[in-house]
Amino acid sequence: MGITYQQKKHLYLLVIILKNLINYKGGVINIEIELIIIRIKGKEITISFNILLLGNNKAVLKML
């Protein structure tokens, strides 16, 4: 089972907690995954992530 992703329509720059920009690949968040449902201990959460791919199967995620 894989998660479907797509190109974001509205790109934005990734800013870390200290309000610094990430420069890797321009720091542009350009991918988003489909909405997924997570079930934990009887609770259901619908969530999506914006993604900046870092290479070597690593990524930075922003929870929506």
PDB file of C-alpha atoms in Angstrom:
ATOM      1  CA  MET A   1       0.000   0.000   0.000  1.00  0.00           C
ATOM      2  CA  GLY A   2       1.437   3.359  -1.006  1.00  0.00           C
ATOM      3  CA  ILE A   3       0.396   6.883  -0.243  1.00  0.00           C
ATOM      4  CA  THR A   4      -0.673   8.992  -3.189  1.00  0.00           C
ATOM      5  CA  TYR A   5       0.988  12.372  -3.578  1.00  0.00           C
ATOM      6  CA  GLN A   6       0.683  15.254  -5.984  1.00  0.00           C
ATOM      7  CA  GLN A   7       2.321  18.526  -6.920  1.00  0.00           C
ATOM      8  CA  LYS A   8       1.077  21.383  -4.733  1.00  0.00           C
ATOM      9  CA  LYS A   9      -0.836  24.159  -6.485  1.00  0.00           C
ATOM     10  CA  HIS A  10       0.299  26.838  -4.016  1.00  0.00           C
ATOM     11  CA  LEU A  11       4.010  26.472  -3.289  1.00  0.00           C
ATOM     12  CA  TYR A  12       5.609  28.109  -0.243  1.00  0.00           C
ATOM     13  CA  LEU A  13       9.011  28.380   1.427  1.00  0.00           C
ATOM     14  CA  LEU A  14       9.790  26.153   4.408  1.00  0.00           C
ATOM     15  CA  VAL A  15      10.553  28.170   7.545  1.00  0.00           C
ATOM     16  CA  ILE A  16      11.832  26.434  10.695  1.00  0.00           C
ATOM     17  CA  ILE A  17      10.740  27.264  14.255  1.00  0.00           C
ATOM     18  CA  LEU A  18      13.448  29.931  14.581  1.00  0.00           C
ATOM     19  CA  LYS A  19      11.958  31.563  11.459  1.00  0.00           C
ATOM     20  CA  ASN A  20      15.022  30.750   9.333  1.00  0.00           C
ATOM     21  CA  LEU A  21      14.502  29.608   5.749  1.00  0.00           C
ATOM     22  CA  ILE A  22      15.692  26.135   4.665  1.00  0.00           C
ATOM     23  CA  ASN A  23      17.880  26.497   1.573  1.00  0.00           C
ATOM     24  CA  TYR A  24      17.965  22.847   0.414  1.00  0.00           C
ATOM     25  CA  LYS A  25      16.495  22.685  -3.118  1.00  0.00           C
ATOM     26  CA  GLY A  26      15.348  26.265  -2.665  1.00  0.00           C
ATOM     27  CA  GLY A  27      13.368  25.349   0.468  1.00  0.00           C
ATOM     28  CA  VAL A  28      10.147  25.167  -1.535  1.00  0.00           C
ATOM     29  CA  ILE A  29       7.396  22.853  -0.327  1.00  0.00           C
ATOM     30  CA  ASN A  30       6.114  21.389  -3.578  1.00  0.00           C
ATOM     31  CA  ILE A  31       4.448  18.046  -2.797  1.00  0.00           C
ATOM     32  CA  GLU A  32       1.416  17.116  -0.729  1.00  0.00           C
ATOM     33  CA  ILE A  33      -0.018  13.733   0.143  1.00  0.00           C
ATOM     34  CA  GLU A  34      -3.658  12.768  -0.024  1.00  0.00           C
ATOM     35  CA  LEU A  35      -5.770  12.969   3.105  1.00  0.00           C
ATOM     36  CA  ILE A  36      -5.241   9.864   5.217  1.00  0.00           C
ATOM     37  CA  ILE A  37      -7.107   8.533   8.231  1.00  0.00           C
ATOM     38  CA  ILE A  38      -5.090   7.507  11.278  1.00  0.00           C
ATOM     39  CA  ARG A  39      -6.731   5.379  13.957  1.00  0.00           C
ATOM     40  CA  ILE A  40      -5.112   5.277  17.396  1.00  0.00           C
ATOM     41  CA  LYS A  41      -6.773   3.719  20.441  1.00  0.00           C
ATOM     42  CA  GLY A  42     -10.256   4.104  18.996  1.00  0.00           C
ATOM     43  CA  LYS A  43      -9.759   7.723  17.889  1.00  0.00           C
ATOM     44  CA  GLU A  44      -9.762   8.744  14.232  1.00  0.00           C
ATOM     45  CA  ILE A  45      -7.746  11.631  12.824  1.00  0.00           C
ATOM     46  CA  THR A  46      -7.768  12.820   9.204  1.00  0.00           C
ATOM     47  CA  ILE A  47      -4.419  14.303   8.278  1.00  0.00           C
ATOM     48  CA  SER A  48      -2.353  15.432   5.306  1.00  0.00           C
ATOM     49  CA  PHE A  49       1.296  16.434   4.968  1.00  0.00           C
ATOM     50  CA  ASN A  50       3.159  18.896   2.802  1.00  0.00           C
ATOM     51  CA  ILE A  51       6.580  17.525   1.862  1.00  0.00           C
ATOM     52  CA  LEU A  52      10.057  18.750   0.931  1.00  0.00           C
ATOM     53  CA  LEU A  53      12.063  15.796  -0.397  1.00  0.00           C
ATOM     54  CA  LEU A  54      15.651  15.704   0.884  1.00  0.00           C
ATOM     55  CA  GLY A  55      16.944  12.712  -1.102  1.00  0.00           C
ATOM     56  CA  ASN A  56      17.991   9.262   0.122  1.00  0.00           C
ATOM     57  CA  ASN A  57      14.382   8.580   1.205  1.00  0.00           C
ATOM     58  CA  LYS A  58      14.379  11.489   3.671  1.00  0.00           C
ATOM     59  CA  ALA A  59      11.820  14.274   3.830  1.00  0.00           C
ATOM     60  CA  VAL A  60      10.631  17.213   5.889  1.00  0.00           C
ATOM     61  CA  LEU A  61       6.921  17.048   6.674  1.00  0.00           C
ATOM     62  CA  LYS A  62       4.485  19.769   7.673  1.00  0.00           C
ATOM     63  CA  MET A  63       1.250  18.542   9.229  1.00  0.00           C
ATOM     64  CA  LEU A  64      -1.936  20.250   8.036  1.00  0.00           C
TER      65      LEU A  64
END
